[in-house]
Coordinates of C-alpha atoms and ligand atoms in Angstrom, one line a residue:
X191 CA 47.6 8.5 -3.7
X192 CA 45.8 7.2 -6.8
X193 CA 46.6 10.6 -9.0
X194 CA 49.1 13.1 -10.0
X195 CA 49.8 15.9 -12.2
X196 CA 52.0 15.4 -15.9
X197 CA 52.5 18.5 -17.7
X198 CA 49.3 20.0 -15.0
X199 CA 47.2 17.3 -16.6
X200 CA 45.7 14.5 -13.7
X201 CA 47.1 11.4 -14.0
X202 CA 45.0 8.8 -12.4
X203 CA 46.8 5.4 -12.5
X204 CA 44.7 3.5 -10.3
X205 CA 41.8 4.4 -12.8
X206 CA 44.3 3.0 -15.4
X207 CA 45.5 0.0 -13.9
X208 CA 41.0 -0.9 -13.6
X209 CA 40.8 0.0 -17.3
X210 CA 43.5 -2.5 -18.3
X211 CA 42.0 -5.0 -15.6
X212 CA 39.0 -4.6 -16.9
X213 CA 39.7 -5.6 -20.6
X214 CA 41.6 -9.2 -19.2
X215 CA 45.1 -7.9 -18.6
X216 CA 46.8 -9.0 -15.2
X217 CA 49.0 -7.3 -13.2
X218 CA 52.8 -7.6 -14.6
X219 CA 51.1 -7.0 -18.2
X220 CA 49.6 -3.9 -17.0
X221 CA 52.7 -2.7 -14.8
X222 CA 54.3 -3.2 -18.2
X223 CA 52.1 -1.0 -19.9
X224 CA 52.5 1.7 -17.7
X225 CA 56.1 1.4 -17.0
X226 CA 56.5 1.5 -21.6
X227 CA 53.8 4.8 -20.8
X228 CA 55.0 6.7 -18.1
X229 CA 58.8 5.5 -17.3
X230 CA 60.5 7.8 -18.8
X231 CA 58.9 11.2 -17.9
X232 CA 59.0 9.1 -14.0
X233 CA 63.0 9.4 -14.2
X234 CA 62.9 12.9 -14.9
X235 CA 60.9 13.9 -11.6
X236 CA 58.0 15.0 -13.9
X237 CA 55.1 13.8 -11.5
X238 CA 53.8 16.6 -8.8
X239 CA 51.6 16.3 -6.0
X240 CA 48.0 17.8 -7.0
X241 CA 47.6 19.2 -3.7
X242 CA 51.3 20.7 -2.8
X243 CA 53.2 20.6 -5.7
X244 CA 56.4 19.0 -5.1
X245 CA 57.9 16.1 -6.4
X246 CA 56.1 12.3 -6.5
X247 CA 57.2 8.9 -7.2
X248 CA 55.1 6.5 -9.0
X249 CA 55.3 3.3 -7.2
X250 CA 54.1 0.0 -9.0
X251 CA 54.8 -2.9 -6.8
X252 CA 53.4 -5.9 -7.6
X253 CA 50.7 -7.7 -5.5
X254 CA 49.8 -4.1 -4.2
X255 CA 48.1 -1.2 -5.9
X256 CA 49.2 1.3 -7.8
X257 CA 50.2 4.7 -6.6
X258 CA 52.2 8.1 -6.3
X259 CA 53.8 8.8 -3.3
X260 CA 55.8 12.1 -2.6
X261 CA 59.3 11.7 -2.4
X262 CA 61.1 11.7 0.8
X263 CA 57.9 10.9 2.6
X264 CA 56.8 14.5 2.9
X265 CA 53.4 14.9 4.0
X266 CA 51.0 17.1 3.1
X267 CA 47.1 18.0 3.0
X268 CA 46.6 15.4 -0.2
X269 CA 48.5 12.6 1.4
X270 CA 46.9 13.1 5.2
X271 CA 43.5 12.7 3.1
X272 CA 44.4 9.9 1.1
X273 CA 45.8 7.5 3.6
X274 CA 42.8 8.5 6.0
X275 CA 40.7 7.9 2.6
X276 CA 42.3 4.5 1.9
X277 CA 42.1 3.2 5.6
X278 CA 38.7 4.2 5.2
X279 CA 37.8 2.3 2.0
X280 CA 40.0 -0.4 3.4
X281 CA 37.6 -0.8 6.6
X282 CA 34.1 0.0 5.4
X283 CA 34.2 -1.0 1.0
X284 CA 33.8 -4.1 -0.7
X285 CA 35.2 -5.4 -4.1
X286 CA 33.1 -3.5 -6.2
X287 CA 33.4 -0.4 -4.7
X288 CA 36.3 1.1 -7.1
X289 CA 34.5 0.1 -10.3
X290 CA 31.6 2.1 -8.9
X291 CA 33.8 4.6 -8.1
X292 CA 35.2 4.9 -11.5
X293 CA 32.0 4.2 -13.6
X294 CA 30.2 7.7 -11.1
X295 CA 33.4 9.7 -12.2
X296 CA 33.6 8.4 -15.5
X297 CA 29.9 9.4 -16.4
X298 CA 30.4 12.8 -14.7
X299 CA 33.4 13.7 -16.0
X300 CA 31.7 13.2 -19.6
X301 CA 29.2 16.0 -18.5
X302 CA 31.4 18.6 -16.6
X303 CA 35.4 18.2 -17.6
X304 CA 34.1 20.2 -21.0
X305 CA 32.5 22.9 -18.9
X306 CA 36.2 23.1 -16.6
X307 CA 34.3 21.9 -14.0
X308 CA 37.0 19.2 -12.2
X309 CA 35.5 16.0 -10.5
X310 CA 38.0 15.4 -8.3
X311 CA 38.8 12.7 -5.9
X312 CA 37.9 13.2 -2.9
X313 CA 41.7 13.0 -1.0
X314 CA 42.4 15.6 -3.2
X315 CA 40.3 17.9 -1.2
X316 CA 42.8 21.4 -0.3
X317 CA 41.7 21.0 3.6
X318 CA 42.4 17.9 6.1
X319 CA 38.9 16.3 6.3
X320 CA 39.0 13.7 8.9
X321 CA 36.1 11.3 7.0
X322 CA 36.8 11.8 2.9
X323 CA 34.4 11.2 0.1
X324 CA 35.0 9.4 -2.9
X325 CA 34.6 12.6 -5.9
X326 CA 34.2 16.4 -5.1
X327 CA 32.8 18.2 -7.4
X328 CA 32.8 21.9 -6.8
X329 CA 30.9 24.7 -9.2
X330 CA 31.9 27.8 -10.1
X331 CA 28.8 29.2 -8.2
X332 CA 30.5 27.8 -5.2
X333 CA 28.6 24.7 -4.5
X334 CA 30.2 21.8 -3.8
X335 CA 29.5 18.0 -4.0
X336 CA 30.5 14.9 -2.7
X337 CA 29.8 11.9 -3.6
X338 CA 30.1 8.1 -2.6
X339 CA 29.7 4.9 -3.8
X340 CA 28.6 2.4 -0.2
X341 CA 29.5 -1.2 -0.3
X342 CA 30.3 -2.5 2.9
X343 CA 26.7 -1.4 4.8
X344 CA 26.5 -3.4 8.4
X345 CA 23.6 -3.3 10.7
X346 CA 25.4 -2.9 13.7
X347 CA 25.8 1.0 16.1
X348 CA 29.8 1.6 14.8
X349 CA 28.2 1.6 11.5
X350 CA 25.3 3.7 12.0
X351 CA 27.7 6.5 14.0
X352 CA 29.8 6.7 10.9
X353 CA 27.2 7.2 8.4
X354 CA 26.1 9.6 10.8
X355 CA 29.5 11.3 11.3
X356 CA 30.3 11.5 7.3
X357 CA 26.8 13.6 6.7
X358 CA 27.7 15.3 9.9
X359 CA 31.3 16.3 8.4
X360 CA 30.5 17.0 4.5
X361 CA 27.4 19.2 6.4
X362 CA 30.4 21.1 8.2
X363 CA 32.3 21.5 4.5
X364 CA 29.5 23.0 2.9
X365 CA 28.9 19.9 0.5
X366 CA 25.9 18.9 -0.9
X367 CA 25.9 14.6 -0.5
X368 CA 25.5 12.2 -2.5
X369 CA 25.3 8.7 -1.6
X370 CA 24.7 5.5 -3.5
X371 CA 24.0 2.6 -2.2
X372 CA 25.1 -0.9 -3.5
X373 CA 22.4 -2.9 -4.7
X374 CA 23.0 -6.2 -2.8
X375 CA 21.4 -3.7 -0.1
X376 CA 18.3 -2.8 -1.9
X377 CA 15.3 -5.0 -0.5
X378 CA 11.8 -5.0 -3.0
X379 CA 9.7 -6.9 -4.3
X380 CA 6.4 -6.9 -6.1
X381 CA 4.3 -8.5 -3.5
X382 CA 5.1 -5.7 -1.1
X383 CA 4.7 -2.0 -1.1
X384 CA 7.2 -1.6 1.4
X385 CA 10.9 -1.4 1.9
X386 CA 13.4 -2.0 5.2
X387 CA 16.0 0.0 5.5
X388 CA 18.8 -0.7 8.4
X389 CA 19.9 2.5 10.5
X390 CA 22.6 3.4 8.7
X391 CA 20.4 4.2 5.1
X392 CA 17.6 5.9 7.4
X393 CA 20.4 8.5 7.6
X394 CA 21.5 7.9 4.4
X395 CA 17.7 9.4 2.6
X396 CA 18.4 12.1 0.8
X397 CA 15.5 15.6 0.1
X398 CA 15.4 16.2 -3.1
X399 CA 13.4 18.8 -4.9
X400 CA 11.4 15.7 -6.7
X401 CA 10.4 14.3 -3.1
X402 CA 9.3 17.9 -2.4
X403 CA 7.2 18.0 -5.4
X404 CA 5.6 14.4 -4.1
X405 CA 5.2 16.0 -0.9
X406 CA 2.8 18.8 -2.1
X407 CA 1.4 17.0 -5.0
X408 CA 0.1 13.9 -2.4
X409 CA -1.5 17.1 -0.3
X410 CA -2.9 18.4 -2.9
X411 CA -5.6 15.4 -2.5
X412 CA -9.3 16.4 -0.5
X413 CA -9.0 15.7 3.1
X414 CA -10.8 12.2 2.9
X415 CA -8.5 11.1 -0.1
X416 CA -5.2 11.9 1.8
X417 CA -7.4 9.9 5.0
X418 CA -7.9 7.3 2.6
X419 CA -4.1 7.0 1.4
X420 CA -2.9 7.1 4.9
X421 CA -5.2 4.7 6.2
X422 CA -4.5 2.6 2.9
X423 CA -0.6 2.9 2.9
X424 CA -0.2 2.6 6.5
X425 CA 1.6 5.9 7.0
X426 CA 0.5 9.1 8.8
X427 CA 2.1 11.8 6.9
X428 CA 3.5 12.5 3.8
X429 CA 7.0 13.9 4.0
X430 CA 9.3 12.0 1.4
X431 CA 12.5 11.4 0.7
X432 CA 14.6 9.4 -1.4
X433 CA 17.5 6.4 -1.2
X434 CA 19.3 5.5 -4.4
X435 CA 20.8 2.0 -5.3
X436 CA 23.7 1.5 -8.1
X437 CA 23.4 -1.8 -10.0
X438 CA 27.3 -1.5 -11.1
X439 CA 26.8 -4.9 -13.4
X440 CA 23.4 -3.8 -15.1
X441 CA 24.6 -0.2 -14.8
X442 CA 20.9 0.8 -13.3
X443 CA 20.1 2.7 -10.7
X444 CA 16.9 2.1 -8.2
X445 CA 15.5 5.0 -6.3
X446 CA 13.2 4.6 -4.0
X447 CA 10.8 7.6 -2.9
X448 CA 9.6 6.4 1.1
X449 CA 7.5 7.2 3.7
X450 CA 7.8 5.7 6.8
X451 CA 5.0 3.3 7.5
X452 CA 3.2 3.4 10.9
X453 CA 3.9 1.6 13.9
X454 CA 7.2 0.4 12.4
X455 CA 10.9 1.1 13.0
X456 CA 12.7 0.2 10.0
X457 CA 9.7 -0.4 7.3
X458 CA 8.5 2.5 4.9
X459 CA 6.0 2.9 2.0
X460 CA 7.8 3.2 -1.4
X461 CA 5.7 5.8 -3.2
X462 CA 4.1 4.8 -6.0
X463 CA 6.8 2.3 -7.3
X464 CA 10.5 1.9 -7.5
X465 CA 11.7 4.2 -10.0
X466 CA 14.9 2.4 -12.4
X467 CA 16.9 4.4 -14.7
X468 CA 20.2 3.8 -16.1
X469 CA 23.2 4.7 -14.5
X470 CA 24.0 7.7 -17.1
X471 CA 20.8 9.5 -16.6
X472 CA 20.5 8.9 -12.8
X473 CA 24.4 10.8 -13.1
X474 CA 23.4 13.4 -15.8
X475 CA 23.7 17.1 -14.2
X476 CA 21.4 19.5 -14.3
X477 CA 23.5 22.3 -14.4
X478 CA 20.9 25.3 -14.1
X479 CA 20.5 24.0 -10.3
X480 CA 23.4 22.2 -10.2
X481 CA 22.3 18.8 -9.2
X482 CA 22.2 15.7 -10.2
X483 CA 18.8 14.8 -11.9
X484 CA 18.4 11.5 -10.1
X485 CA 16.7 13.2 -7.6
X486 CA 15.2 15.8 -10.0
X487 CA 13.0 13.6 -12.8
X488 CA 10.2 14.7 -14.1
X489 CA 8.0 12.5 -12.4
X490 CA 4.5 14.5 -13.8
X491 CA 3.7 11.0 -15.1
X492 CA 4.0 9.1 -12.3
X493 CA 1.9 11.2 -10.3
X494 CA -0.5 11.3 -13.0
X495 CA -0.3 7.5 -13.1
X496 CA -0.6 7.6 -8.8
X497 CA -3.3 9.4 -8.7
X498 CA -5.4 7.8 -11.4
X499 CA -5.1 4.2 -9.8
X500 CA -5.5 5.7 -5.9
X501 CA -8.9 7.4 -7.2
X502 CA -9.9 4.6 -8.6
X503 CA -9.3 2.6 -6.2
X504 CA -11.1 5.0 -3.8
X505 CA -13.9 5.1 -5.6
X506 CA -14.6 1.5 -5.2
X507 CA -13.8 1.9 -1.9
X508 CA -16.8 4.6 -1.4
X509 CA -19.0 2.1 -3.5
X510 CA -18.5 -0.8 -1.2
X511 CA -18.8 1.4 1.8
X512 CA -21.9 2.9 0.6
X513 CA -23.4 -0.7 -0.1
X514 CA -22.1 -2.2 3.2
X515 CA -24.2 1.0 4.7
X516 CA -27.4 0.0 2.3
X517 CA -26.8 -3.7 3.3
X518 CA -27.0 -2.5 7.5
X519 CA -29.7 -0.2 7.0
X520 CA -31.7 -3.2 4.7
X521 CA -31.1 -5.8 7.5
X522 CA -31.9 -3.3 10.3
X523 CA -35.3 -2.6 8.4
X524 CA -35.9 -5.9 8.3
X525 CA -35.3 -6.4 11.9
X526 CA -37.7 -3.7 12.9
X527 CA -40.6 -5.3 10.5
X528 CA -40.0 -8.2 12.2
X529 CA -39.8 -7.0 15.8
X530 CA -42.6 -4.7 15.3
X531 CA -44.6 -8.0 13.4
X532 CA -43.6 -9.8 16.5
X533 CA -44.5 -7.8 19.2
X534 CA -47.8 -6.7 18.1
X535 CA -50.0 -7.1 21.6
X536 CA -53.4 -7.4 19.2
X537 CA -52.6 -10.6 16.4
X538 CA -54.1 -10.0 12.9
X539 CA -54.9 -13.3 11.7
X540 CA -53.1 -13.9 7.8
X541 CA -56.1 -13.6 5.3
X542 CA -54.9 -16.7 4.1
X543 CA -55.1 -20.4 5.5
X544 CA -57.9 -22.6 7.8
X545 CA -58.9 -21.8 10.7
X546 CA -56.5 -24.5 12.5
X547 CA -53.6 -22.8 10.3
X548 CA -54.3 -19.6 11.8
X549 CA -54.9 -20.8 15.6
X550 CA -51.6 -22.1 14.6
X551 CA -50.4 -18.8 13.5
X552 CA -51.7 -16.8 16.3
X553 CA -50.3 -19.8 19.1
X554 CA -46.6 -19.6 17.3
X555 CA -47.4 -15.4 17.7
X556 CA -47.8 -15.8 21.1
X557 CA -45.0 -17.9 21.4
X558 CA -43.2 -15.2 20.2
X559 CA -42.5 -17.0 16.8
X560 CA -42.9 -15.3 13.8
X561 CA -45.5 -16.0 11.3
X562 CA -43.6 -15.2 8.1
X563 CA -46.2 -15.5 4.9
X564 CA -44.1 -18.1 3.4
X565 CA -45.1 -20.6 6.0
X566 CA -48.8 -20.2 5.4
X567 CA -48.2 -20.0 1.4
X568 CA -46.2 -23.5 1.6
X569 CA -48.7 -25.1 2.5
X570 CA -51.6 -23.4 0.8
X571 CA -52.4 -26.2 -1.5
X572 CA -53.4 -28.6 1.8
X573 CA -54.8 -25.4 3.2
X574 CA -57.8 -25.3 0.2
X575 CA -58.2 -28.6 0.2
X576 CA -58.6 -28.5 4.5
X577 CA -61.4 -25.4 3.7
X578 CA -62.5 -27.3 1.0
X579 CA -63.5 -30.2 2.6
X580 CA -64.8 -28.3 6.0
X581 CA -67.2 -26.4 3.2
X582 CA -69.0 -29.2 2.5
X583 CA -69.0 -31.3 5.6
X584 CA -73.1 -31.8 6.4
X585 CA -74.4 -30.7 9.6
X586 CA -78.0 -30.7 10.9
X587 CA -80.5 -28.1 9.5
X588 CA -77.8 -26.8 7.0
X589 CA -80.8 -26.9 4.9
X590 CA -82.7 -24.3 6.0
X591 CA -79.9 -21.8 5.1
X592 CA -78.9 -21.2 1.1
X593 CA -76.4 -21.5 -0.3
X594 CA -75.1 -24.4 1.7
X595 CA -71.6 -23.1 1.2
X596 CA -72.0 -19.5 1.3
X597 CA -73.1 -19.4 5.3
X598 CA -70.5 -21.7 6.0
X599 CA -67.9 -19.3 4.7
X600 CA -68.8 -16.8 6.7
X601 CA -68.9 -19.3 9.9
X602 CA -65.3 -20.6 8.8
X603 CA -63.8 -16.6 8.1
X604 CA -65.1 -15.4 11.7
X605 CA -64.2 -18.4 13.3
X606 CA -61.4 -17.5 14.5
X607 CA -62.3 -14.2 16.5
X608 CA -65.3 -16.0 17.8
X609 CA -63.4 -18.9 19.1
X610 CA -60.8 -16.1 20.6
X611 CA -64.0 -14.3 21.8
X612 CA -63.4 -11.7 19.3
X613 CA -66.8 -11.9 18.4
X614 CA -69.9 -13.6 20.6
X615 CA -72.2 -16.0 19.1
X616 CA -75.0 -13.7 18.6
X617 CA -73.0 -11.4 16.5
X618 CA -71.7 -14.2 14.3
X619 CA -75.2 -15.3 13.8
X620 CA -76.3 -12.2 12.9
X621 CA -73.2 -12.2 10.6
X622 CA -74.6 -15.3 8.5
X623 CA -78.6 -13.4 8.8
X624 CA -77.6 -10.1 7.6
X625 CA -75.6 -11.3 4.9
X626 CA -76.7 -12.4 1.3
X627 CA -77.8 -15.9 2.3
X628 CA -81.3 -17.1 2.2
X629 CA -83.1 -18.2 5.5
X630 CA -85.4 -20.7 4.0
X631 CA -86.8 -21.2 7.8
X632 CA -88.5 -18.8 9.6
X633 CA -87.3 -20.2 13.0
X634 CA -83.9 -18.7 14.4
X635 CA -83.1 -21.3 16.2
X636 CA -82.8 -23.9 13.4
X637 CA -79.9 -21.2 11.4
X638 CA -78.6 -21.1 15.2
X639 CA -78.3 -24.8 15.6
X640 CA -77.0 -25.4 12.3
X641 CA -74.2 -22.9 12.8
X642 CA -73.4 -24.1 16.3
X643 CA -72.9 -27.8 14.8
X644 CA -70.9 -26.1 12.1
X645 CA -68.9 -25.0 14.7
X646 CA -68.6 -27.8 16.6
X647 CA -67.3 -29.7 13.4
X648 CA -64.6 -27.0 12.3
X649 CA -63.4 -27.2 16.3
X650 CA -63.4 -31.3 16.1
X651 CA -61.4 -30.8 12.5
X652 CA -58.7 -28.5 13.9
X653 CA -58.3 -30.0 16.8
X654 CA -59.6 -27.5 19.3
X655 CA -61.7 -28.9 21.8
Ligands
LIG1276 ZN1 51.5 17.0 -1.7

């Protein structure tokens, strides 16, 4: 076992032996330093077991660590816990795992040892538990904590059952649990909202009162906002919790808030962002509810900050749905005009273009192709210049009706619905008679000839014959 009591003070000398470590010294040197410190109250039987209370040994071999051991071998709850404790480490921690260890109490001890509250290791727990924690810390009030620092995660079943079994166990003991997670394990980065997490840290996620407060702030949201978060963060609910990651070198610590993402096994949403305080806040206790504010920041901010950029973002999503809608609905008016132009059964000839344009028109209608107004307006320069020049072709008798032009106009205009049989021949002659054009003859069938030749030249000019 790592401690012991002096004078019923704790004497930790495995925390001493790091200490020295730490600052450069190697192993004889700091056996010496101990030995100068501690030799001479060690010969008088002054070191007692912290759990039972009789005599122990401090042993300081070298190549192995530093310990007490009670003399005689006796055994007791303390020393059934700590060698369960250091098999444990043993099997399941890496290197870094006693600096963590040290820096969690270290910090805590800060906080509490003024306020008699003792964090403990977690051997020196007074019953036989069969997996052991690294700290206790136990309240006044009755509430109890343990806390570990993990190292050694593996992806594999053993593992998992273990995890499982410790929060099983400390569940059974009435402790609250802490766990933090080395951060070789912690897997973000900034071009993915998401995390993995292996089966062991899926039981590992902790339900703090902060992820609480993210649970009902997040449904708070109207109906279609929390659809739109869902549908945009790939989950289907919002129940969070939280996983926290100890940077030991940096002295940080990385708590991720998750939801688990949809259709996924392992992968989960991290909430907003990672959140990365230091080490001493993410360990500074909140003693009115006796936790460790880690998992209780304020986090109004955040949410704040969450909220802001989804809305936004949702907003623009609601624009660009609403003009994707205006875009279908434009395009599907447009279809209709042009079905509807297309399918007309009667064909209303363009107001603009020569007769040949027009039977042009009104073939490509019947073909089923549609006359847009562009293609008559391309080409309405060659169109006037075609009307022009039918205009003042000569025929026989023209002469007898005035102005030469101003009867042909009317010929050319109702053309078309004569040729189509719109209109019969009479009715277009009577057209030219009853409209403002002189009839310098008083023989009908001279204005009839002429328009008949007229006609015969427009059908010879547009090819219609
Ligand atoms: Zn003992």
């Amino acid at each position: 076992m790592d401690s012991a009591l002096l004078h019923g003070k704790e004497i930790n000398i495995n925390s001493e032996f790091i200490m020295h470590f730490r600052i450069g010294k190697n192993q004889s040197e700091i056996k010496e330093i101990l030995e100068n410190k501690y030799r001479d109250f060690a010969k008088k039987s002054a070191f007692r077991c912290i759990c039972c209370g009789s005599i122990v040994n401090l042993i300081m071999p070298l190549q192995k660590k530093f310990h007490f051991r009670h003399k005689d071998n006796e055994s007791c709850t303390y020393s059934d816990n700590y060698d369960k404790y250091t098999a444990q480490v043993k099997k399941y921690e890496q290197g870094k795992h006693d600096i963590g260890k040290t820096l969690i109490r270290t910090y805590l001890q800060g906080q509490l040892n003024p306020l008699h509250i003792p964090v403990i290791e977690g051997y020196r727990y007074r019953s036989k538990l069969s997996i052991v924690p690294d700290l206790i810390v136990e309240f006044p009030s009755g509430v109890k904590w343990a806390l570990d620092f993990l190292t050694g995660l593996r992806n594999n079943k053993s593992y998992t059952e273990h995890i499982s079994n410790r929060r099983m166990i400390y569940e059974e003991h009435g402790f609250k649990s802490y766990f933090f997670i080395d951060t070789s394990w912690l897997a973000i980065n900034e071009i993915t909202p998401y995390t993995t997490l292996i089966e062991a840290e899926e039981q590992l996620l902790m339900n703090s009162s902060t992820d609480k407060e993210w649970k009902l702030f997040l449904n708070k949201f109207q109906p279609e906002e929390k659809e739109y978060i869902q549908n945009q963060k790939l989950i289907s609910n919002f129940n969070v919790r939280s996983i926290a990651y100890f940077d030991i070198n940096n002295r940080e610590c990385t708590i991720l808030r998750l939801i688990k993402k949809k259709y996924s096994d392992s992968d989960y949403y991290i909430v907003h962002k990672p959140t990365i305080i230091s080490m001493e806040e993410a360990l500074s206790v909140n003693l009115k509810y006796e936790a460790l504010s880690l998992l209780n920041l304020n986090e109004e901010i955040a949410m704040n900050d969450f909220k802001e950029i989804i809305l936004e973002k949702y907003h623009l999503f609601l624009a660009s749905e609403e003009e994707t809608r205006r875009a279908v609905n434009r395009s599907r008016e447009g279809n209709e005009k042009a079905v509807e132009m297309n399918s007309l059964s009667t064909f209303i000839p363009p107001s603009k273009g020569s007769p040949n344009e027009i039977a042009k028109a009104y073939m490509l209608h019947n073909m089923g192709i549609k006359v847009t107004p562009e293609y008559l307006n391309k080409k309405e320069k060659e169109l006037k210049r075609k009307r022009e020049l039918l205009l003042n072709k000569s025929v026989v008798y023209e002469s007898y009706i005035q102005p030469i032009s101003g009867w042909k106009e009317i010929v050319l205009d109702n053309f078309f619905s004569f040729h189509f049989e719109q209109i019969d021949f009479n009715e277009l002659r009577d057209l030219v008679i009853n409209s403002e054009v002189d009839l310098i003859s008083e023989e009908p069938k001279k204005v009839e000839y002429a328009i008949s030749m007229y006609i015969d030249v427009i059908k010879k000019e547009i090819k219609l014959q």
